[in-house]
Amino acid sequence: MNTNIPFIPDNAPFTAEQRAWLNGLLAGLFAHQTAPVAQAESKPSHRIAVLYASQSGTAEGLARKLAKELKAQGHQPAVSTLVGYSPAALAAEKYALIFASTYGDGEAPDGVQPFYEELCLEHFPRYERLSYAVFGLGDHHYENFCKFGKDLDTKLAALGANRLVNRVDCDVDVEEPLARWKEELLPRLLDSAAIAKPREITVTASVATEEPAPSAAFTRDNPVLAPLVDKKDLTHKRSTKTTLHLAFSIEGTGIQYEAGDACGVLPQNDLNLVAEILQKLRFNGNEQVQCGKPESVTLHDALTHHLQITRLNRKMTAEYARQGQCGPLLALLDPKQQPELDRYLYGRGLIDLLSQFPGVIQTPEELVSILPKLSPRLYSISSSPLAHAGQIHTTVAVVRYSAHDRERGGVCSTLFADRASISDRLPLYIQPNKRFRLPSDTNAPIIMIGPGTGVAPFRGFLHERRALGARGKNWLFFGERSAATDYLYRDELESMLSDGHLTRLDTAFSRDQENKVYVQDRMIEQSAQFWDWLQDGASVYVCGDASRMAKDVHSALQTIVKKQGNLSSAAAEEYVQTLKEQHRYHRDVY
Ligand SMILES: Cc1cc2nc3c(=O)[nH]c(=O)nc-3n(C[C@H](O)[C@H](O)[C@H](O)COP(=O)(O)OP(=O)(O)OC[C@H]3O[C@@H](n4cnc5c(N)ncnc54)[C@H](O)[C@@H]3O)c2cc1C
Ligand SMILES: NC(=O)c1ccc[n+]([C@@H]2O[C@H](COP(=O)([O-])OP(=O)(O)OC[C@H]3O[C@@H](n4cnc5c(N)ncnc54)[C@H](OP(=O)(O)O)[C@@H]3O)[C@@H](O)[C@H]2O)c1
Ligand SMILES: Cc1cc2nc3c(=O)[nH]c(=O)nc-3n(C[C@H](O)[C@H](O)[C@H](O)COP(=O)(O)O)c2cc1C
């Protein structure tokens, strides 16, 4: 140790963190006054903002892990979510390391958009003092791979901030790219003048959690083959829709999950559709093709297990159109025609291109090269590991529709409905959702809003709380089309209500009367009670449809807060924002 530099003794009235920070400060202040030898010995210690934009917790886990490492190196990391964070706070930092995942159509995770929008309003560069690095998380199966990380990185550079190292755009395997990013980054933090020359790297790599659970052994690249042990309709046969309850055995696999997690399923396409495509192209299916795996597979296998054949996107349509010089399609690819193109793509799949514009694909390789990968489908787990040991339950709405003179179905939900039988083994893995957890205080009240399949995690929560002997009050808002045909888990929910485990159960059956009634209407009807529960410290959870329901429920929550709290719109918004910051408002929407 350099004895010329003063330091804060262990018994000084500071926390370990404050002491480390002050010692770092003193080291910095006194380093230049000491002899050259002593200078070489002292390690710079910086305050470093470690920020994350995360929805299901991967980016958050990585941020926290990195912060621990930085602390061990003598830095003072300050971990924060970008939800509720402000560009002004960022401008006050000297170092920021940002883990950013992407959602929706290449957007920021839930709640991070306001930060980004505000950042985009910053018209002149004010970030020259800031040195930063972005680690992007995403999934290359999505069209806009890691887009939010890319946008954030580009924006910060445009605002004058210094990029410490090149951004990494990381797929589901995180460990190796993270190690490489850190290897380049950490030495730079010792050299405050360091600025990297920008060059983007894209790597494909496995989700690392802070403390890998045994289930981490089963990933999307190495799923467990779990036998289906129960499958029943939750909707009546007279219903206008089908929703299924499924149970998979994970007995003896070592898989662990928590209530609130989701499970990923690797689906397979309908074999009849695969056969129709092969026939149309006059391939026999035994042709060997490469499709992103080291070993080749048959074309039949590729179309069944690895490639998306039921939906079209702009990229593949463009490739098909260019290859076949298909005039009408090329015209739709004009950026000005995007709404027309969207209308054309909606409800169509590969089979429609092959029928409408035949003769374009000549070889199996050409076919494989234009098709996107078939991505896993996620389902909120509707069981509790405590109450349903050795099993994972899911609640699945079956997607069926008729479009362009053909009956069509969702790949995975129709696999469950039509092509999977009891004891069939399906490839699945756990997708942790660390942001959607029961409160650690088992006495805290919870309000759950879950219409349709949104009820899934709440069934898990209710069973979990019962198994834990939790005494906190439970309130569920459930909605569906009709009570007679679509009341999912009716017996279970009503029995929980009658024995008092469910304190309140409010239902909204949208099609049982002339005018639609939705869960948010019930929330508004119960405004006073809802407010009382919030005042008693209740956490609010929302799950289900993202396109309309989640937005409407959010505004209902704001209306309740505004009215019952006698607040202005801005103050009500702030109240809801505080709920989020206190981890008392959680959304799992899709
Ligand atoms: C975190 C998360 C949790 C989820 N939890 C659940 C859950 O608990 N239960 C559940 O059921 N689902 C859940 N989902 C949705 C689920 O992952 C699948 O997206 C859903 O089952 C559809 O998958 P699929 O393979 O059956 O359909 P796909 O093959 O993916 O087809 C769906 C697509 O079909 C097209 N389509 C659908 N209807 C029409 C129509 N009328 N006209 C034209 N085109 C149409 C649309 O392009 C749509 O995107 C969740 C999703 C996420 C991200
Ligand atoms: N194509 C298909 O066959 C099919 C089948 C099932 C689900 N899906 C899709 O899968 C997703 C999840 O479906 P799900 O089965 O969980 O149920 P869902 O479609 O979300 O419907 C559940 C309940 O929510 C109601 N609802 C509709 N709009 C709402 C809003 N703005 N606010 C609050 N409630 C609203 C529905 O009423 P109304 O429907 O009466 O308006 C219904 O009573 C949805 O995105 C849905 O589009 C498609
Ligand atoms: C509903 C949904 C939408 C997603 N959209 C994208 C996307 O558009 N682009 C992308 O690269 N990744 C996308 N992803 C993948 C996530 O970014 C990826 O799983 C990431 O590791 C999640 O990080 P988090 O756990 O910190 O939220 C999506 C994931 C889900 C569940």
PDB file of C-alpha atoms and ligand atoms in Angstrom, residues 55 103 142 243 262-263 267 269 308 310-311 345-348 374-382 394-404 408-416 431 433 453-457 543 588-590, ligand 1:
ATOM      1  CA  GLN A  55     -37.769  -6.825 -18.494  1.00  0.00           C
ATOM      2  CA  TYR A 103     -38.524  -5.934 -26.693  1.00  0.00           C
ATOM      3  CA  TYR A 142     -36.390 -11.272 -33.920  1.00  0.00           C
ATOM      4  CA  THR A 243     -57.850 -22.506 -24.026  1.00  0.00           C
ATOM      5  CA  ALA A 262     -42.211 -18.469 -18.029  1.00  0.00           C
ATOM      6  CA  CYS A 263     -41.307 -21.580 -19.935  1.00  0.00           C
ATOM      7  CA  PRO A 267     -42.399 -25.938 -31.368  1.00  0.00           C
ATOM      8  CA  ASN A 269     -44.659 -27.059 -37.675  1.00  0.00           C
ATOM      9  CA  GLN A 308     -40.613 -20.383 -39.736  1.00  0.00           C
ATOM     10  CA  THR A 310     -46.348 -19.915 -41.385  1.00  0.00           C
ATOM     11  CA  ARG A 311     -45.594 -16.191 -41.337  1.00  0.00           C
ATOM     12  CA  LEU A 345     -48.167 -10.026 -45.210  1.00  0.00           C
ATOM     13  CA  TYR A 346     -50.833 -10.294 -42.480  1.00  0.00           C
ATOM     14  CA  GLY A 347     -52.345 -13.762 -42.427  1.00  0.00           C
ATOM     15  CA  ARG A 348     -50.095 -15.148 -45.169  1.00  0.00           C
ATOM     16  CA  LEU A 374     -38.490 -20.909 -35.986  1.00  0.00           C
ATOM     17  CA  SER A 375     -38.364 -19.258 -32.560  1.00  0.00           C
ATOM     18  CA  PRO A 376     -39.421 -20.745 -29.229  1.00  0.00           C
ATOM     19  CA  ARG A 377     -42.802 -19.686 -27.820  1.00  0.00           C
ATOM     20  CA  LEU A 378     -43.009 -18.487 -24.230  1.00  0.00           C
ATOM     21  CA  TYR A 379     -45.800 -19.382 -21.796  1.00  0.00           C
ATOM     22  CA  SER A 380     -46.282 -17.976 -18.301  1.00  0.00           C
ATOM     23  CA  ILE A 381     -46.047 -20.887 -15.887  1.00  0.00           C
ATOM     24  CA  SER A 382     -49.391 -21.392 -14.151  1.00  0.00           C
ATOM     25  CA  THR A 394     -49.188 -23.779 -18.688  1.00  0.00           C
ATOM     26  CA  THR A 395     -52.421 -22.145 -19.850  1.00  0.00           C
ATOM     27  CA  VAL A 396     -52.527 -21.810 -23.609  1.00  0.00           C
ATOM     28  CA  ALA A 397     -54.996 -19.994 -25.874  1.00  0.00           C
ATOM     29  CA  VAL A 398     -55.163 -21.819 -29.201  1.00  0.00           C
ATOM     30  CA  VAL A 399     -54.613 -19.497 -32.161  1.00  0.00           C
ATOM     31  CA  ARG A 400     -56.847 -20.401 -35.116  1.00  0.00           C
ATOM     32  CA  TYR A 401     -58.029 -18.127 -37.875  1.00  0.00           C
ATOM     33  CA  SER A 402     -59.164 -18.140 -41.413  1.00  0.00           C
ATOM     34  CA  ALA A 403     -57.344 -15.921 -43.896  1.00  0.00           C
ATOM     35  CA  HIS A 404     -57.001 -15.811 -47.676  1.00  0.00           C
ATOM     36  CA  ARG A 408     -54.658 -21.435 -40.324  1.00  0.00           C
ATOM     37  CA  GLY A 409     -53.234 -21.955 -36.890  1.00  0.00           C
ATOM     38  CA  GLY A 410     -50.485 -20.754 -34.576  1.00  0.00           C
ATOM     39  CA  VAL A 411     -47.511 -23.130 -34.715  1.00  0.00           C
ATOM     40  CA  CYS A 412     -47.107 -23.940 -31.034  1.00  0.00           C
ATOM     41  CA  SER A 413     -50.638 -23.582 -29.722  1.00  0.00           C
ATOM     42  CA  THR A 414     -52.003 -25.912 -32.427  1.00  0.00           C
ATOM     43  CA  LEU A 415     -49.137 -28.310 -31.733  1.00  0.00           C
ATOM     44  CA  PHE A 416     -50.486 -28.534 -28.184  1.00  0.00           C
ATOM     45  CA  GLN A 431     -37.250 -18.424 -18.985  1.00  0.00           C
ATOM     46  CA  ASN A 433     -38.815 -13.567 -15.046  1.00  0.00           C
ATOM     47  CA  THR A 453     -54.503 -16.488 -20.324  1.00  0.00           C
ATOM     48  CA  GLY A 454     -53.219 -13.580 -18.225  1.00  0.00           C
ATOM     49  CA  VAL A 455     -54.588 -15.537 -15.276  1.00  0.00           C
ATOM     50  CA  ALA A 456     -51.773 -18.093 -15.705  1.00  0.00           C
ATOM     51  CA  PRO A 457     -49.062 -16.678 -13.409  1.00  0.00           C
ATOM     52  CA  CYS A 543     -50.618 -10.144 -17.144  1.00  0.00           C
ATOM     53  CA  ASP A 588     -45.944  -9.430 -17.824  1.00  0.00           C
ATOM     54  CA  VAL A 589     -47.660  -8.701 -21.111  1.00  0.00           C
ATOM     55  CA  TYR A 590     -47.438 -10.185 -24.585  1.00  0.00           C
TER      56      TYR A 590
HETATM   57  C1  LIG B   1     -43.579 -13.608 -21.839  1.00  0.00           C
HETATM   58  C2  LIG B   1     -44.697 -14.267 -22.602  1.00  0.00           C
HETATM   59  C3  LIG B   1     -45.631 -15.026 -21.930  1.00  0.00           C
HETATM   60  C4  LIG B   1     -46.684 -15.625 -22.625  1.00  0.00           C
HETATM   61  N1  LIG B   1     -47.593 -16.375 -21.955  1.00  0.00           N
HETATM   62  C5  LIG B   1     -48.613 -16.955 -22.609  1.00  0.00           C
HETATM   63  C6  LIG B   1     -49.571 -17.755 -21.915  1.00  0.00           C
HETATM   64  O1  LIG B   1     -49.499 -17.935 -20.694  1.00  0.00           O
HETATM   65  N2  LIG B   1     -50.561 -18.317 -22.643  1.00  0.00           N
HETATM   66  C7  LIG B   1     -50.665 -18.141 -24.002  1.00  0.00           C
HETATM   67  O2  LIG B   1     -51.590 -18.696 -24.610  1.00  0.00           O
HETATM   68  N3  LIG B   1     -49.774 -17.395 -24.674  1.00  0.00           N
HETATM   69  C8  LIG B   1     -48.747 -16.820 -24.027  1.00  0.00           C
HETATM   70  N4  LIG B   1     -47.822 -16.078 -24.713  1.00  0.00           N
HETATM   71  C9  LIG B   1     -47.946 -16.021 -26.192  1.00  0.00           C
HETATM   72  C10 LIG B   1     -47.240 -17.262 -26.780  1.00  0.00           C
HETATM   73  O3  LIG B   1     -45.840 -17.171 -26.582  1.00  0.00           O
HETATM   74  C11 LIG B   1     -47.449 -17.407 -28.294  1.00  0.00           C
HETATM   75  O4  LIG B   1     -47.135 -16.187 -28.896  1.00  0.00           O
HETATM   76  C12 LIG B   1     -48.864 -17.794 -28.647  1.00  0.00           C
HETATM   77  O5  LIG B   1     -49.198 -19.056 -28.082  1.00  0.00           O
HETATM   78  C13 LIG B   1     -48.985 -17.922 -30.178  1.00  0.00           C
HETATM   79  O6  LIG B   1     -48.013 -18.829 -30.615  1.00  0.00           O
HETATM   80  P1  LIG B   1     -48.302 -19.835 -31.819  1.00  0.00           P
HETATM   81  O7  LIG B   1     -47.004 -20.487 -32.163  1.00  0.00           O
HETATM   82  O8  LIG B   1     -49.457 -20.698 -31.505  1.00  0.00           O
HETATM   83  O9  LIG B   1     -48.750 -18.857 -32.953  1.00  0.00           O
HETATM   84  P2  LIG B   1     -47.814 -18.255 -34.091  1.00  0.00           P
HETATM   85  O10 LIG B   1     -47.391 -19.291 -35.038  1.00  0.00           O
HETATM   86  O11 LIG B   1     -46.749 -17.457 -33.444  1.00  0.00           O
HETATM   87  O12 LIG B   1     -48.865 -17.355 -34.779  1.00  0.00           O
HETATM   88  C14 LIG B   1     -49.333 -16.186 -34.184  1.00  0.00           C
HETATM   89  C15 LIG B   1     -49.389 -15.190 -35.306  1.00  0.00           C
HETATM   90  O13 LIG B   1     -50.453 -15.567 -36.160  1.00  0.00           O
HETATM   91  C16 LIG B   1     -50.954 -14.424 -36.791  1.00  0.00           C
HETATM   92  N5  LIG B   1     -52.385 -14.337 -36.513  1.00  0.00           N
HETATM   93  C17 LIG B   1     -53.045 -14.663 -35.388  1.00  0.00           C
HETATM   94  N6  LIG B   1     -54.347 -14.437 -35.511  1.00  0.00           N
HETATM   95  C18 LIG B   1     -54.514 -13.967 -36.759  1.00  0.00           C
HETATM   96  C19 LIG B   1     -55.639 -13.560 -37.503  1.00  0.00           C
HETATM   97  N7  LIG B   1     -56.850 -13.576 -36.982  1.00  0.00           N
HETATM   98  N8  LIG B   1     -55.441 -13.128 -38.772  1.00  0.00           N
HETATM   99  C20 LIG B   1     -54.240 -13.112 -39.329  1.00  0.00           C
HETATM  100  N9  LIG B   1     -53.119 -13.492 -38.662  1.00  0.00           N
HETATM  101  C21 LIG B   1     -53.270 -13.908 -37.401  1.00  0.00           C
HETATM  102  C22 LIG B   1     -50.244 -13.226 -36.186  1.00  0.00           C
HETATM  103  O14 LIG B   1     -49.186 -12.888 -37.043  1.00  0.00           O
HETATM  104  C23 LIG B   1     -49.709 -13.769 -34.891  1.00  0.00           C
HETATM  105  O15 LIG B   1     -48.552 -13.094 -34.473  1.00  0.00           O
HETATM  106  C24 LIG B   1     -46.786 -15.460 -24.025  1.00  0.00           C
HETATM  107  C25 LIG B   1     -45.833 -14.698 -24.701  1.00  0.00           C
HETATM  108  C26 LIG B   1     -44.805 -14.105 -24.009  1.00  0.00           C
HETATM  109  C27 LIG B   1     -43.811 -13.278 -24.766  1.00  0.00           C
END
